[in-house]
Coordinates of C-alpha atoms in Angstrom, one line a residue:
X1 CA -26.2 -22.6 2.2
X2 CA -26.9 -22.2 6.2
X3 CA -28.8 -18.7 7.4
X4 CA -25.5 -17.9 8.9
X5 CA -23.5 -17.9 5.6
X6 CA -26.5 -16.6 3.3
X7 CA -25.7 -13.2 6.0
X8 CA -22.5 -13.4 5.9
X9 CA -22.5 -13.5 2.1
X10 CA -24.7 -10.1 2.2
X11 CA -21.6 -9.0 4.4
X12 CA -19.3 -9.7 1.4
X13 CA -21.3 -8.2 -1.3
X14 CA -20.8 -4.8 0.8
X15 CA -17.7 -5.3 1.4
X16 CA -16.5 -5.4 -2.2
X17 CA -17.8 -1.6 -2.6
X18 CA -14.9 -0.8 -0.8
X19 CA -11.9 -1.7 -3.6
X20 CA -9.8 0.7 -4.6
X21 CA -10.4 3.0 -1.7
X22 CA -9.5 1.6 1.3
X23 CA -5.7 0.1 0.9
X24 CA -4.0 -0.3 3.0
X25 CA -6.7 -1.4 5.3
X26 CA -9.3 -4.4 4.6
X27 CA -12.2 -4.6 2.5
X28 CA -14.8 -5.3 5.4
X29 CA -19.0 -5.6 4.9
X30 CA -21.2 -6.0 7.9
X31 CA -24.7 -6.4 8.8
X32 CA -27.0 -6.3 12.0
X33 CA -29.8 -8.5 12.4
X34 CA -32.9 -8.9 14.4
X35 CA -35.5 -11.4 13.9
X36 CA -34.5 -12.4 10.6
X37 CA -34.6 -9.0 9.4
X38 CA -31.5 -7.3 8.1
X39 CA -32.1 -3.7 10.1
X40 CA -28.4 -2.1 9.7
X41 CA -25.7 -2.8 6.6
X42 CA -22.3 -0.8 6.6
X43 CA -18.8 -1.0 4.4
X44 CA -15.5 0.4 4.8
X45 CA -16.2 3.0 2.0
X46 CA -12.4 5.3 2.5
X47 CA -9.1 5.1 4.2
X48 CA -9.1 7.0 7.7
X49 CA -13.0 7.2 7.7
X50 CA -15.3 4.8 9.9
X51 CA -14.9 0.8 9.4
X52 CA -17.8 -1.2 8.6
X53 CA -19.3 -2.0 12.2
X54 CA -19.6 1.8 12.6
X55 CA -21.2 2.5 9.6
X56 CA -23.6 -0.4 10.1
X57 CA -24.6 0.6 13.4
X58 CA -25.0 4.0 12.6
X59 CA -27.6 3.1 10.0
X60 CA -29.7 1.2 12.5
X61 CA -32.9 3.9 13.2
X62 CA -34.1 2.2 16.2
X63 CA -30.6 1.8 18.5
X64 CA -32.8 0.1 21.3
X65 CA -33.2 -3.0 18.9
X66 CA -29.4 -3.3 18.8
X67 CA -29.7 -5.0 22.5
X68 CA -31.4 -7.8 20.7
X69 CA -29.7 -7.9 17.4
X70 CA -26.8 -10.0 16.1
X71 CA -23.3 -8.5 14.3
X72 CA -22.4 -10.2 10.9
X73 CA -18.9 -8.8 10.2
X74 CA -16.4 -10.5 7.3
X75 CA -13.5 -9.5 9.3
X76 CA -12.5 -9.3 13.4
X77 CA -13.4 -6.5 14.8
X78 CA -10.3 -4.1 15.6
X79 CA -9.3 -3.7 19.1
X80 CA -6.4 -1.0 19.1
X81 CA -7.1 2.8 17.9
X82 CA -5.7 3.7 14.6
X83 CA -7.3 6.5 12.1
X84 CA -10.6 5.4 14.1
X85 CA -11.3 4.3 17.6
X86 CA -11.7 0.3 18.2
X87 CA -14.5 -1.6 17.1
X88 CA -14.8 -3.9 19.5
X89 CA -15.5 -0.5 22.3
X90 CA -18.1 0.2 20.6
X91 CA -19.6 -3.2 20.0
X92 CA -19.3 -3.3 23.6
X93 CA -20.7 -0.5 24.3
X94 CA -23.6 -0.8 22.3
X95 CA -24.3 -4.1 23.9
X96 CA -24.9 -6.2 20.6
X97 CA -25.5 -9.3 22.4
X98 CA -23.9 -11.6 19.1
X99 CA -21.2 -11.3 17.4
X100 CA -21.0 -13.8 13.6
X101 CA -16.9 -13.2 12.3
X102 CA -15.9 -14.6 9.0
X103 CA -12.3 -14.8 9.5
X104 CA -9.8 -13.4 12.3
X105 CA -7.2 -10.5 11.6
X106 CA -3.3 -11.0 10.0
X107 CA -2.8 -7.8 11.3
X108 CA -0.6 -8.3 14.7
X109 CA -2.4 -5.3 16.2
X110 CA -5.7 -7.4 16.3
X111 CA -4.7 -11.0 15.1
X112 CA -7.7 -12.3 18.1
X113 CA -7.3 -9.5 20.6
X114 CA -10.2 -8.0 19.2
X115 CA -12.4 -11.5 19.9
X116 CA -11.5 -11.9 23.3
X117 CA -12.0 -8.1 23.7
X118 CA -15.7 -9.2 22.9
X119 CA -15.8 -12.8 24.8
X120 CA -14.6 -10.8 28.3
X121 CA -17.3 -8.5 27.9
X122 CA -19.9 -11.3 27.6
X123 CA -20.6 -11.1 24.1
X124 CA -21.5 -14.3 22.3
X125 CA -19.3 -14.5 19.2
X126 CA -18.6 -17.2 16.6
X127 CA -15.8 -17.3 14.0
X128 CA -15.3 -18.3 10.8
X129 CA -18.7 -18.8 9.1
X130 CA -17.5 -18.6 5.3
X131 CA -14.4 -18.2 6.2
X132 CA -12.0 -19.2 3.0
X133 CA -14.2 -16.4 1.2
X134 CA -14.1 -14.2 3.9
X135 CA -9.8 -14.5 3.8
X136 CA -9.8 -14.6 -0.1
X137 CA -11.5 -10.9 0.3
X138 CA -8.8 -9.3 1.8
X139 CA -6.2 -12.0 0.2
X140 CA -4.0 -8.3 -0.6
X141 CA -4.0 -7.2 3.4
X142 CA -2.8 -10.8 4.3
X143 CA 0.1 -11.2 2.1
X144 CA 1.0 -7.7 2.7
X145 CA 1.1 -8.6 6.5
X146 CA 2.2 -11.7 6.7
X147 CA 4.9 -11.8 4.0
X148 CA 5.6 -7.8 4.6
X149 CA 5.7 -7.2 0.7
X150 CA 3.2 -6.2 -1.4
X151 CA 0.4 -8.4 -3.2
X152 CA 1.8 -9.0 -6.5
X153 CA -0.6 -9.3 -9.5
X154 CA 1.4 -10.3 -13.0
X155 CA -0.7 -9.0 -16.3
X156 CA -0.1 -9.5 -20.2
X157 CA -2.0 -10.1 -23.0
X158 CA -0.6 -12.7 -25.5
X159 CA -1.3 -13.6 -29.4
X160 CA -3.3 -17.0 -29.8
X161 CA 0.5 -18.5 -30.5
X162 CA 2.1 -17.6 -27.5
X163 CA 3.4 -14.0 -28.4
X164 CA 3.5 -10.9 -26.3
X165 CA 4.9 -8.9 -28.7
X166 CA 6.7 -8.4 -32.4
X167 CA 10.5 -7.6 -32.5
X168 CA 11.0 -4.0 -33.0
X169 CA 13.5 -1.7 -32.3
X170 CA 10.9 1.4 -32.1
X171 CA 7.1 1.5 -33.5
X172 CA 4.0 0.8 -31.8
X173 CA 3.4 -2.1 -29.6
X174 CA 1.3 -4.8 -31.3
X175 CA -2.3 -4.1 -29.9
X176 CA -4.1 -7.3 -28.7
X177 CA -6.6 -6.5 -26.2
X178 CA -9.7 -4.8 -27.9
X179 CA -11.8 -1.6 -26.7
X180 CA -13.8 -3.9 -23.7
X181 CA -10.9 -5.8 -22.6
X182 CA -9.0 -3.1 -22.5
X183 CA -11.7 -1.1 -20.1
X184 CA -11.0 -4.0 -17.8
X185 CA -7.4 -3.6 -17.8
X186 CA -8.0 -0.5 -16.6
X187 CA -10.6 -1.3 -13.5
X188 CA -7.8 -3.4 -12.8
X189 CA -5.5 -0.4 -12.4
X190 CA -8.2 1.4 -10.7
X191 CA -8.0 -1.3 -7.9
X192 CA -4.3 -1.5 -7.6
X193 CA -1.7 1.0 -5.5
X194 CA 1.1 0.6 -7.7
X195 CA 2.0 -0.2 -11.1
X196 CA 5.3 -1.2 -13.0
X197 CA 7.0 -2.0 -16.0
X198 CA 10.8 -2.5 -17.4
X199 CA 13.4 -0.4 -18.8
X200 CA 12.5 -1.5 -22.4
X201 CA 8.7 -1.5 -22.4
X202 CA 9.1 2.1 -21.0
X203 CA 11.2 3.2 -23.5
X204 CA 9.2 1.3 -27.0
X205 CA 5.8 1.7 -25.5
X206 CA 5.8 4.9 -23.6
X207 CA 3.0 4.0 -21.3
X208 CA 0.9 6.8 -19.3
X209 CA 0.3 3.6 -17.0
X210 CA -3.1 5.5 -16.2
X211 CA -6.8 4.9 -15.5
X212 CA -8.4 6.2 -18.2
X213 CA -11.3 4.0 -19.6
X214 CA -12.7 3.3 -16.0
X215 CA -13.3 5.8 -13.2
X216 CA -10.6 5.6 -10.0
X217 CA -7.6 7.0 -9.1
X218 CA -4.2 6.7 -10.7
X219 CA -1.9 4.2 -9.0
X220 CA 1.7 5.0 -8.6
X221 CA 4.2 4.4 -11.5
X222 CA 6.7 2.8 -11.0
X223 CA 9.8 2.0 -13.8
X224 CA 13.4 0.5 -13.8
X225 CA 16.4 2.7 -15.7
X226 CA 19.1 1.3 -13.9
X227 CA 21.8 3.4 -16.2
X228 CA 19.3 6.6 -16.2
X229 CA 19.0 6.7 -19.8
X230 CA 15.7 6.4 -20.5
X231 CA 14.1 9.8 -22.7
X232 CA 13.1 12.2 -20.8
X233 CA 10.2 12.8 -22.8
X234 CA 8.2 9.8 -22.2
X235 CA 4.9 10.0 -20.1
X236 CA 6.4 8.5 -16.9
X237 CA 8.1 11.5 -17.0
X238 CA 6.4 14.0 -16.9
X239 CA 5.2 14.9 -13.1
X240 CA 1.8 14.1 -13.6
X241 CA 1.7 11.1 -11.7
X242 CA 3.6 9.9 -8.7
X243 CA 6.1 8.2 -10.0
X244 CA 8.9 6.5 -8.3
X245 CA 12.4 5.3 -10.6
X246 CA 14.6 2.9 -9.6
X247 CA 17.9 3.2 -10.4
X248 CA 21.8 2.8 -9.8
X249 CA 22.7 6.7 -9.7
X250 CA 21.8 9.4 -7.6
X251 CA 19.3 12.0 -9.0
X252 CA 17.6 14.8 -7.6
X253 CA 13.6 14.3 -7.3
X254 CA 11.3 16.4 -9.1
X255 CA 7.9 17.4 -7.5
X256 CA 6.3 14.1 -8.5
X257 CA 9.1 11.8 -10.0
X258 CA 11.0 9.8 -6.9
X259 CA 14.4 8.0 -7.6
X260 CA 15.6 5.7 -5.8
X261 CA 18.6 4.3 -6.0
X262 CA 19.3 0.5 -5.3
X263 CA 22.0 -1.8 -5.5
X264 CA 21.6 -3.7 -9.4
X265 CA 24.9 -5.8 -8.4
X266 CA 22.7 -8.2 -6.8
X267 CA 18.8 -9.0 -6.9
X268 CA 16.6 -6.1 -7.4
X269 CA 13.1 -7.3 -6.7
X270 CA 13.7 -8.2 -3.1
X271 CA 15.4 -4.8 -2.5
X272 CA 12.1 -2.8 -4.7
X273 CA 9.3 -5.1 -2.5
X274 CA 10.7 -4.0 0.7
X275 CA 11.0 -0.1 0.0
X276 CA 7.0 -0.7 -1.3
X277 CA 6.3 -2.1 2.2
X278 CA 7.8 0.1 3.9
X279 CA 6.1 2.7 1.9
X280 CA 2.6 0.7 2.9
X281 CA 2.3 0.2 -1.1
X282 CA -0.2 -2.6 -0.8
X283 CA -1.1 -3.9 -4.3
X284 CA 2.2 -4.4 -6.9
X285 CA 0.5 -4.7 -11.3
X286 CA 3.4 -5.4 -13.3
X287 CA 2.4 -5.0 -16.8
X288 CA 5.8 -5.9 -18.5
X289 CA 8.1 -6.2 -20.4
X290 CA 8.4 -10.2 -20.9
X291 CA 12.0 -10.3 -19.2
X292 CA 10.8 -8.4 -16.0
X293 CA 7.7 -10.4 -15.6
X294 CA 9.3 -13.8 -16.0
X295 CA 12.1 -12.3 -13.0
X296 CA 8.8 -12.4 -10.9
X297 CA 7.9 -16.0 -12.2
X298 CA 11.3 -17.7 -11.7
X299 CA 11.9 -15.7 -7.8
X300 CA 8.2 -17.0 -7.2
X301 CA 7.7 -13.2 -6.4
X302 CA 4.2 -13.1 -7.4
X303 CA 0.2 -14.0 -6.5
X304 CA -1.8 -14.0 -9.2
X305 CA -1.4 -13.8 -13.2
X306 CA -4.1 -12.5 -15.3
X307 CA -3.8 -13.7 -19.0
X308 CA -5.6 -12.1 -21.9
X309 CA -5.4 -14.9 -24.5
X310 CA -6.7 -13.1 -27.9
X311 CA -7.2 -14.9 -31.2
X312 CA -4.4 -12.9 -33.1
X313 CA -1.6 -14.7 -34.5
X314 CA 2.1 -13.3 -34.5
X315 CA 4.0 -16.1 -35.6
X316 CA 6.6 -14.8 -34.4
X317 CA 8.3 -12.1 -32.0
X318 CA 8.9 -12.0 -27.8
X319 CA 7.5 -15.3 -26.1
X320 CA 5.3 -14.7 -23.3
X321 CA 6.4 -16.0 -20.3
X322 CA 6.6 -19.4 -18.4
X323 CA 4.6 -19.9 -15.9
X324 CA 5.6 -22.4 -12.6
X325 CA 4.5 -23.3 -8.8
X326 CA 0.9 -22.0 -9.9
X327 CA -1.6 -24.1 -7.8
X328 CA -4.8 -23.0 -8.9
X329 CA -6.1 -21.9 -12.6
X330 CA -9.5 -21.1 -14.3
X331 CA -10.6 -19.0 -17.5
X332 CA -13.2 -18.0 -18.9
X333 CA -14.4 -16.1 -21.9
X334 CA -15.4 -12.5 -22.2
X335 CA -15.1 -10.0 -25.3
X336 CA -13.8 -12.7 -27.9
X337 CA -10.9 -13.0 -25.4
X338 CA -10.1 -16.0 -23.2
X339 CA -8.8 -14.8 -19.6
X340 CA -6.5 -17.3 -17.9
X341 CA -6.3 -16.8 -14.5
X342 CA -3.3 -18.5 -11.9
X343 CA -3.1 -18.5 -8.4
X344 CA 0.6 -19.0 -7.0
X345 CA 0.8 -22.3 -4.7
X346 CA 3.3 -20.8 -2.6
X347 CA 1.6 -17.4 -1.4
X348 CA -2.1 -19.5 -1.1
X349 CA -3.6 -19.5 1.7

């Protein structure tokens, strides 16, 4: 590993603190050097508040040095004003003489404006050091910009036999995850704007769709009940949450329940993903049920699926779901569960 990307790996280990708080924007990390000393380090720590170049340069104690110092960023500097003023400006105006980008901007506001903003100014700057890492980062704010629908993250756990669940009419679910891997579930949701599940799951399971086990804040619910007959008892229900339905009738909202009618007469999802966009929803869980899930699988609707394989047997009961067009897969083991982990080929990048 090169000096360069040793830095720019610090940039991403900063950058990371930022998950879960800053959607819709990037996670960015960046650094300021000065004879191979590290004498600033800033994140993008909350939505609206200062991006990572301003945070790093506002931790440098000597400001003189900055003349002589070198910018390691994971992310292009913005160039436009949004809920802060451009990064480049102050770049600029600080006269950082060097400028080290991991990967450009998807978003058409700064998609390279906000490099040549630094190149006519003088500054020295070199893109993308690291920079498949760099884009995997902020893989959410590139599909959400670029394919203008939300990044779309498929979860279930499933039996050693291929089983999601038993065949019930009511009852409990089957439980397979266990205490730990169900903590992770939850920093899952934690780092996720919306979450969503079917008609029937709703109705058996009666989900709070929650963080509970891990510190964050609650994502959006989000449930089908085309026909509007789901009990009016259940959790997703009961105004807690936002939650948004989706249905074929009109209904009046309640404070923090949302329905939405759609058209069911011909493909739902596309019609759901663009009302998320245009609601800047950024990150899409959908935890079930087996039918709605493999809707995403066969419209090749989705990014990644996360797979709890557990050593329970069923035998028998509701399949778990097929997966195609998935380009990439690892697992690995953690809490006597094996996580399968796929990567859809035709949202890569």
């Amino acid at each position: 590993m090169t000096e360069e990307e040793i830095y720019m790996t610090r940039c991403i280990q900063l950058a990371k603190n930022g998950i879960g708080h800053v959607s819709p924007n990037p996670t960015v990390g960046a650094i300021i050097m000065r004879e191979g000393k590290i004498i600033g380090e800033g994140y993008h720590s909350k939505y609206g508040c200062a991006h990572a170049e301003v945070n790093a340069i506002n931790s440098v104690e000597n400001k003189t040095l900055l003349k002589e110092a070198t910018l390691y960023v994971s992310l292009e500097p913005c160039s436009h004003y949004g809920k802060t003023p451009p990064c480049a400006d102050l770049i600029i105006e600080k006269q950082i003489p060097r400028v080290i980008i991991g990967c450009t901007d998807p978003y058409s506001k700064v998609s390279g404006r906000g490099i040549q903003k630094l190149r006519d100014a003088g500054v020295n700057v070199k893109v993308g050091v690291l920079e498949k890492e760099c884009k995997s980062l902020i893989k959410r704010f590139i599909i959400f910009n670029t394919l203008q629908r939300p990044y779309i993250i498929l979860k279930w756990a499933e039996s050693a036999d291929g089983f999601i669940d038993i065949n019930r009419i009511g009852g409990l679910p089957v439980i397979l995850s266990n205490p730990l891997t169900n903590m992770l579930v939850h920093k899952t949701r934690s780092e996720v704007n919306a979450i969503m599940v079917g008609t029937r799951t709703a109705r058996l399971d009666n989900p709070l769709l929650n963080v509970r086990n891990w510190s964050g804040t609650n994502p959006l619910r989000i449930v089908l009940d085309r026909d509007l007959d789901l009990p009016k008892a259940l959790h997703l229900f009961d105004n807690t949450i936002k939650t948004f339905v989706f249905t074929s009738k009109q209904h009046v909202s309640a404070t923090n329940t949302e329905f939405i009618t759609i058209d069911f007469t011909t493909d739902v999802l596309p019609q759901i993903l663009n009302i998320l966009y245009k609601r800047k929803i950024q990150t899409l869980m959908v935890e079930g049920g087996s039918i709605l899930l493999q809707s995403f699988i066969n419209s090749s609707l989705w990014d990644e699926i996360n797979i709890e394989k557990t050593d329970k047997l069923l035998h028998e009961g509701i399949k778990s779901p097929a997966i195609v067009n998935a380009s990439e897969y690892s697992e690995k083991k953690s809490f006597n569960s094996i996580f399968w982990h796929y990567q859809n080929k035709k949202s890569y990048f």
